[in-house]
Structures are given as C-alpha cells and as structure tokens.
Coordinates of C-alpha atoms in Angstrom, one line a residue:
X771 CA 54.4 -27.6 81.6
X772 CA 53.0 -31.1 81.8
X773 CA 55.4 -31.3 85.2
X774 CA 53.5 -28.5 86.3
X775 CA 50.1 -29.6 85.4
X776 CA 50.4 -33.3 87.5
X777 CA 52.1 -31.1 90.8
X778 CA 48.8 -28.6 90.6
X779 CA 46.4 -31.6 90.7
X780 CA 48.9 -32.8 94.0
X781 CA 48.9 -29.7 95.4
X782 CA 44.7 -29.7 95.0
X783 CA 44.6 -33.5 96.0
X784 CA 46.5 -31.9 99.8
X785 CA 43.9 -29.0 99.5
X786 CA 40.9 -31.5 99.7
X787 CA 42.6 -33.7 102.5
X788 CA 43.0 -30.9 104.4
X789 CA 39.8 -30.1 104.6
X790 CA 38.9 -27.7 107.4
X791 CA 41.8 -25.1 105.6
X792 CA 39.8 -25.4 102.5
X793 CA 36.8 -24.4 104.6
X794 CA 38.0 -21.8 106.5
X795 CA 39.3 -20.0 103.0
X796 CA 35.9 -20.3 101.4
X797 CA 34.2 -19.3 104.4
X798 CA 36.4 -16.3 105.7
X799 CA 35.8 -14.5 103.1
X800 CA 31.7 -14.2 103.0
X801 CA 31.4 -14.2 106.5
X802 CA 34.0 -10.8 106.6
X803 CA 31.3 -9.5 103.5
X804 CA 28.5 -10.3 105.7
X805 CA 30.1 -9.1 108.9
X806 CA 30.5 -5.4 107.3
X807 CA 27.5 -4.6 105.0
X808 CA 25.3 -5.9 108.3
X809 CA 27.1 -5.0 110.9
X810 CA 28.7 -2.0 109.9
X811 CA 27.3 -1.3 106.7
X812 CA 24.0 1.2 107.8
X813 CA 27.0 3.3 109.6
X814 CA 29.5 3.6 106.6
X815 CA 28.4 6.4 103.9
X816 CA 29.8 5.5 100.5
X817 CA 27.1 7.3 98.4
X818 CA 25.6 3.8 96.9
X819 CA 24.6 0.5 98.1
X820 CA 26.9 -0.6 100.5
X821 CA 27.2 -4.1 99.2
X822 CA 27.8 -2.4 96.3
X823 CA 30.6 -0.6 97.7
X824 CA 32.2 -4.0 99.4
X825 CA 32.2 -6.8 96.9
X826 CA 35.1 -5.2 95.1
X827 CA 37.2 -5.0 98.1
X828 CA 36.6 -8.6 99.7
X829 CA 37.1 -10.1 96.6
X830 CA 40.6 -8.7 96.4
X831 CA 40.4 -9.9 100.3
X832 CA 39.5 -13.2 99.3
X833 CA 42.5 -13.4 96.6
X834 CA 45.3 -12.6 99.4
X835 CA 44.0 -15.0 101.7
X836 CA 43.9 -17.9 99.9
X837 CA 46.9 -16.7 98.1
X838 CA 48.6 -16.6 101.0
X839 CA 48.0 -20.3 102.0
X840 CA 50.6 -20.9 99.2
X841 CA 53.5 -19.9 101.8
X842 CA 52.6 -22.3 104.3
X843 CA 52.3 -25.6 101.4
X844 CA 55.7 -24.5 99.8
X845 CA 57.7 -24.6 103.8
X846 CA 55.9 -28.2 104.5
X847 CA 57.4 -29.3 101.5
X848 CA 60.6 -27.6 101.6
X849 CA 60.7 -29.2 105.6
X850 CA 59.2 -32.4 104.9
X851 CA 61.7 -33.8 102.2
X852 CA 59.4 -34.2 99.0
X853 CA 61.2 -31.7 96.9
X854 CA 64.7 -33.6 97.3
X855 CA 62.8 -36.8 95.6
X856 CA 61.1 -34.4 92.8
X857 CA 64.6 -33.2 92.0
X858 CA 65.6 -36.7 91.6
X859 CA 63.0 -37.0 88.9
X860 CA 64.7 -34.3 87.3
X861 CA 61.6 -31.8 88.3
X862 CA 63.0 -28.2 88.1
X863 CA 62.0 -25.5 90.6
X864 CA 59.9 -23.7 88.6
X865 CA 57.2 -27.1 87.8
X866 CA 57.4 -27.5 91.5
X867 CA 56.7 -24.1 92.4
X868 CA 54.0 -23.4 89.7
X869 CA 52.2 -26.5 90.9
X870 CA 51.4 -24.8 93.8
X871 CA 51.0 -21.3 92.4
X872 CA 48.3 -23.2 90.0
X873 CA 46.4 -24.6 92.7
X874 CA 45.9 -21.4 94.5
X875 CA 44.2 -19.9 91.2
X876 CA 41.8 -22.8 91.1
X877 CA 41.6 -22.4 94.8
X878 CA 40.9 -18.7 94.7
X879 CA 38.4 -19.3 91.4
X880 CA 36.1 -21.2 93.4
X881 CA 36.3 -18.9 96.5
X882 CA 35.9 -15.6 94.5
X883 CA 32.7 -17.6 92.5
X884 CA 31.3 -18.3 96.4
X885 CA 31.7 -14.9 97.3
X886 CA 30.1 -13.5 94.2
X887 CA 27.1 -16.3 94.4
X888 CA 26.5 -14.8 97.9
X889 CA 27.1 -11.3 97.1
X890 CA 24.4 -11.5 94.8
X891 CA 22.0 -13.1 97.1
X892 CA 22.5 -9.8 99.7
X893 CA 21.6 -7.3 97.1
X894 CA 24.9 -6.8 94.9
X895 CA 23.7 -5.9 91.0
X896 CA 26.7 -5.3 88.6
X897 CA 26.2 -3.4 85.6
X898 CA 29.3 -4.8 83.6
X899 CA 28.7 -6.1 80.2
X900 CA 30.7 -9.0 78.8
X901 CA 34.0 -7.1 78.5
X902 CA 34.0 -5.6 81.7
X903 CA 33.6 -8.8 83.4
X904 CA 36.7 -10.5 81.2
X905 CA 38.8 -7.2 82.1
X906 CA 37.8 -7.6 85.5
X907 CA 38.7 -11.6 85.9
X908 CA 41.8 -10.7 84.2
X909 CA 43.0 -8.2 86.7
X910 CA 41.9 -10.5 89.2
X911 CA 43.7 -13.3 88.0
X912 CA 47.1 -11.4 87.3
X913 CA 47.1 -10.2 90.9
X914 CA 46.4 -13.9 92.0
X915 CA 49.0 -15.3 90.4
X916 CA 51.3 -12.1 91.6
X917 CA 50.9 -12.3 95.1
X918 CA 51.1 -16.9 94.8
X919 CA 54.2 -16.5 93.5
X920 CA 55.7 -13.8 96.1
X921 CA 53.7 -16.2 98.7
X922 CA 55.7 -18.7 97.3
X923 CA 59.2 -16.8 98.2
X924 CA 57.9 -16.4 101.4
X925 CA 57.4 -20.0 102.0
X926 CA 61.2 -20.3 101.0
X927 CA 62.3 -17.7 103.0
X928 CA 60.7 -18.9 106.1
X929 CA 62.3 -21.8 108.2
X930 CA 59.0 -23.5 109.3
X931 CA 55.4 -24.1 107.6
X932 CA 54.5 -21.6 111.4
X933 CA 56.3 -18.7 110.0
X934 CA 55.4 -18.5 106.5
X935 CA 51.7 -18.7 108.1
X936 CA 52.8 -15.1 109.4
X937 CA 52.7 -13.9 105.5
X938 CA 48.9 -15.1 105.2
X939 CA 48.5 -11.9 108.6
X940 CA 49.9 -9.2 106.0
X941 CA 47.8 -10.4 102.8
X942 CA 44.7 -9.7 105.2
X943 CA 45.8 -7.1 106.7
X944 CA 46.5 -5.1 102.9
X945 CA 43.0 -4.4 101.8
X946 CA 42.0 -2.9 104.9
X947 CA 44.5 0.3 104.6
X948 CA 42.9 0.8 101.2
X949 CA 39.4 1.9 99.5
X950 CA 38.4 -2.0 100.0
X951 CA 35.6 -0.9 103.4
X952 CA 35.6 2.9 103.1
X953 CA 36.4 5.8 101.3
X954 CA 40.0 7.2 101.6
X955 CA 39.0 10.6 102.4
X956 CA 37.4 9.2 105.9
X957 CA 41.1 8.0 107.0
X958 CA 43.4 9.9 108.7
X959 CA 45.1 12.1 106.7
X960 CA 48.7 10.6 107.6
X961 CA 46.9 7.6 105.9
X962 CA 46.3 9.2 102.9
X963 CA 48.9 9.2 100.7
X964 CA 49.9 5.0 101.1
X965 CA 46.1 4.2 100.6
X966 CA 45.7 5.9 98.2
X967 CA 49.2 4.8 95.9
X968 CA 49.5 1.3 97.1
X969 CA 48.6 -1.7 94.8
X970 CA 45.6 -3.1 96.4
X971 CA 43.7 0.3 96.1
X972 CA 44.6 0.6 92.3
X973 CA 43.0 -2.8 91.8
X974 CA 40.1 -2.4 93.8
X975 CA 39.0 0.9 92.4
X976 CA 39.7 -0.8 88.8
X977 CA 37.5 -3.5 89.8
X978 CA 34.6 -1.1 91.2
X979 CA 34.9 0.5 88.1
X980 CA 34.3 -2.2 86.0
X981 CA 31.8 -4.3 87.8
X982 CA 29.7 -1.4 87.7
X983 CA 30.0 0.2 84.4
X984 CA 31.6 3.3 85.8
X985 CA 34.9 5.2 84.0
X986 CA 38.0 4.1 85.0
X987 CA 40.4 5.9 82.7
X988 CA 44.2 4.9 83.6
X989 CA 43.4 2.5 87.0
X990 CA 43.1 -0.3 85.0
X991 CA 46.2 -0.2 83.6
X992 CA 47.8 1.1 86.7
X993 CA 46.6 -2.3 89.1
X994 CA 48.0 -4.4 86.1
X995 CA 51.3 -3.0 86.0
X996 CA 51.9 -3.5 89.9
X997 CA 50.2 -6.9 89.1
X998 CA 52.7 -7.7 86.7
X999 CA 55.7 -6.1 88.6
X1000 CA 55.0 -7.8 92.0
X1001 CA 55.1 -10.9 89.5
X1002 CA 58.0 -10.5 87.8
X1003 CA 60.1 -9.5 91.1
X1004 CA 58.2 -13.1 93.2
X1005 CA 59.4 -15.3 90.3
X1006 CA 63.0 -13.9 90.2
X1007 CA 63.2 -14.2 94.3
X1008 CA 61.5 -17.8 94.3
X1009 CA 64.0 -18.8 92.0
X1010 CA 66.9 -17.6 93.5
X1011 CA 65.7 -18.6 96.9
X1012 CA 64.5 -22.3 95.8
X1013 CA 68.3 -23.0 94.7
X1014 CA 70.1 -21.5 97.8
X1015 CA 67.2 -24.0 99.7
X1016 CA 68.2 -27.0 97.7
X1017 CA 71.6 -26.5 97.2

C-alpha cells in the first residue's frame, strides 16, 4: 500500500508537468456539455431541462476520458525503462500499476467537480439528498477505478504510448451509443438492444436517477455489478500481461 501511495503522487507529479494533457482532460469535458445543451440542446426533446438530461451522461464521459489517459502513462513507462529499476526495488506490479490507477481517480475527482461547478452555473439543479449523492459518487468511483484498471491492460497490451492512445477513441466513443445525449427510443431500432444492455447506459440511468431524486429500482445495482466485473476481469488481465511484459 505505502508503495502504491508514493507511485500515485509520481504519477500526479507527470500529470502536472504535462500540463497541456491535464488541460485538455478538464476542458474536453465541459466544453462537449456546453457544445450539446447550446448547440443542440433546444432540438433534443427529453421531456425535462436538457442540462438536466446531460450532466449524467458527460460525467460518465468525463470518467472514460481521463480514465483512458491511464493507457498511454502505463506504455511510456513500460517503453521508457522505469519499471525494470522499480522491480529492482523490489516494487511488485500491482503498486506500480495502482499508482497509476490512483492518479486517474484524483484526476477524474477534480474533472467530474469542474464539470459539476459548471453544470450548475448553466442551469443544472439536483434534487438528491445526502445519500443519493454518496450512492452516486460511489458508482462513479467503482466505474473509475474499473475502466483505469482495464486502461491499464491496454497500456500493456499495446507496443507504443501511440497505440494505447487508440483506447482513450473507444472510452469516448462508449457513452454516445447510450442514454448519455438522448433517449434510446430516438435511435435506430438495430441500436436498441446494445444501448440499451451495455454498461455505460446502466450507470448513467443510475446516476440520472439519483441526482434527481427519481426511482431507480434494480439500475443501481445493475451499473455496480458491470462496475465491479469489468474490474475484476482488468486486474486479472493487467496482472497476467505485466509479467509476460517484464519477464
């Protein structure tokens, strides 16, 4: 654990040298929110608030993109040489790896709080009392650390800090065959049976649902067991890909 703890403040002390990254993954994110709730937002019928209707889904946005950055950190290292000297010092795998997976939580804490700060500036009013808010950061925060780790197996898996940038395309591009911009029902109906059953959309309706103090019976639940199944299966394959890397 304490191995882990001084590699996440290395892997935040690269995140703040590499400062225009850092930008573009706080910045992304609110300028997409903004983009759809003015752009497109007036054309979108959702049967509430539009900015209502969004938050949810770019926060989940948010998460995969700046989760995602995690596959690019773990090839630089893996290329540039660093982890042969950490194994040296007798650092396992697993402190290695968590370092970065702990970095992108704080990374994606202060994102999701920026993205929040301005979604309530444009007119989004939750209605979630104190529990709500804790189930919702919860979720959140399972799914973050779900989708760092499997970013982190992708960062093994690819050969060059280029390709595992490719991973950080498909985290974007997840939300947007989902419930994250509109309703399911408008896609086409080939669409609907992967929007509506695949993780992200479980998690977003789960977050709707408790931002705005509306029933969410089973979803909850539902978004937490992908959550903690997409886990489970990224921490077994970043494991077994971390030793055939350093063998």
């Amino acid at each position: 654990m304490s191995d882990t703890l001084v590699l996440t403040g290395r892997s935040l002390r690269i995140s703040r040298r590499n400062i225009d990254a850092v930008i573009t993954s706080l910045m992304l994110p609110v300028m997409l929110m903004l983009i759809f709730v003015y752009f497109f937002g007036g054309a979108i019928e959702t049967g509430t608030q539009y900015v209502t209707y969004v938050v949810p889904g770019v926060l989940v946005l948010c998460a995969g993109f700046g989760a995602a950055g995690t596959a690019v950190t773990v090839s630089e290292d893996m290329k540039g040489g660093i982890v042969d000297r950490f194994r040296s010092l007798d650092i396992g795998g697993t402190a290695i790896l968590g370092g970065h997976v702990g970095a992108s939580l704080i990374r994606n804490l202060v994102a999701t709080t920026l993205v929040l700060g301005v979604a309530f500036v444009i007119g989004f009013r939750p209605q979630a009392g104190l529990l709500g808010w804790l189930a919702a950061l919860g979720l959140l925060l399972t799914y973050i650390a779900a989708i760092s780790w499997l970013s982190a197996a992708a960062g093994l898996l690819a050969r060059t800090p280029e390709a595992a940038g490719g991973f950080t395309f498909f985290m974007m591009f997840l939300p947007y065959p989902s419930s994250a911009f509109v309703p399911i029902e408008t896609m086409p109906t080939w669409l609907h049976g992967f929007a509506e059953h695949q993780p992200v959309t479980k998690l977003i309706e789960a977050l709707r649902g408790l931002l705005l103090g509306q029933p969410v019976g089973a979803t909850p639940w539902i978004a937490l067991a992908w959550s903690a199944g997409i886990l489970a299966a990224a921490v077994a394959a970043s494991g077994t890909l971390f030793a055939r890397r350093t063998r």
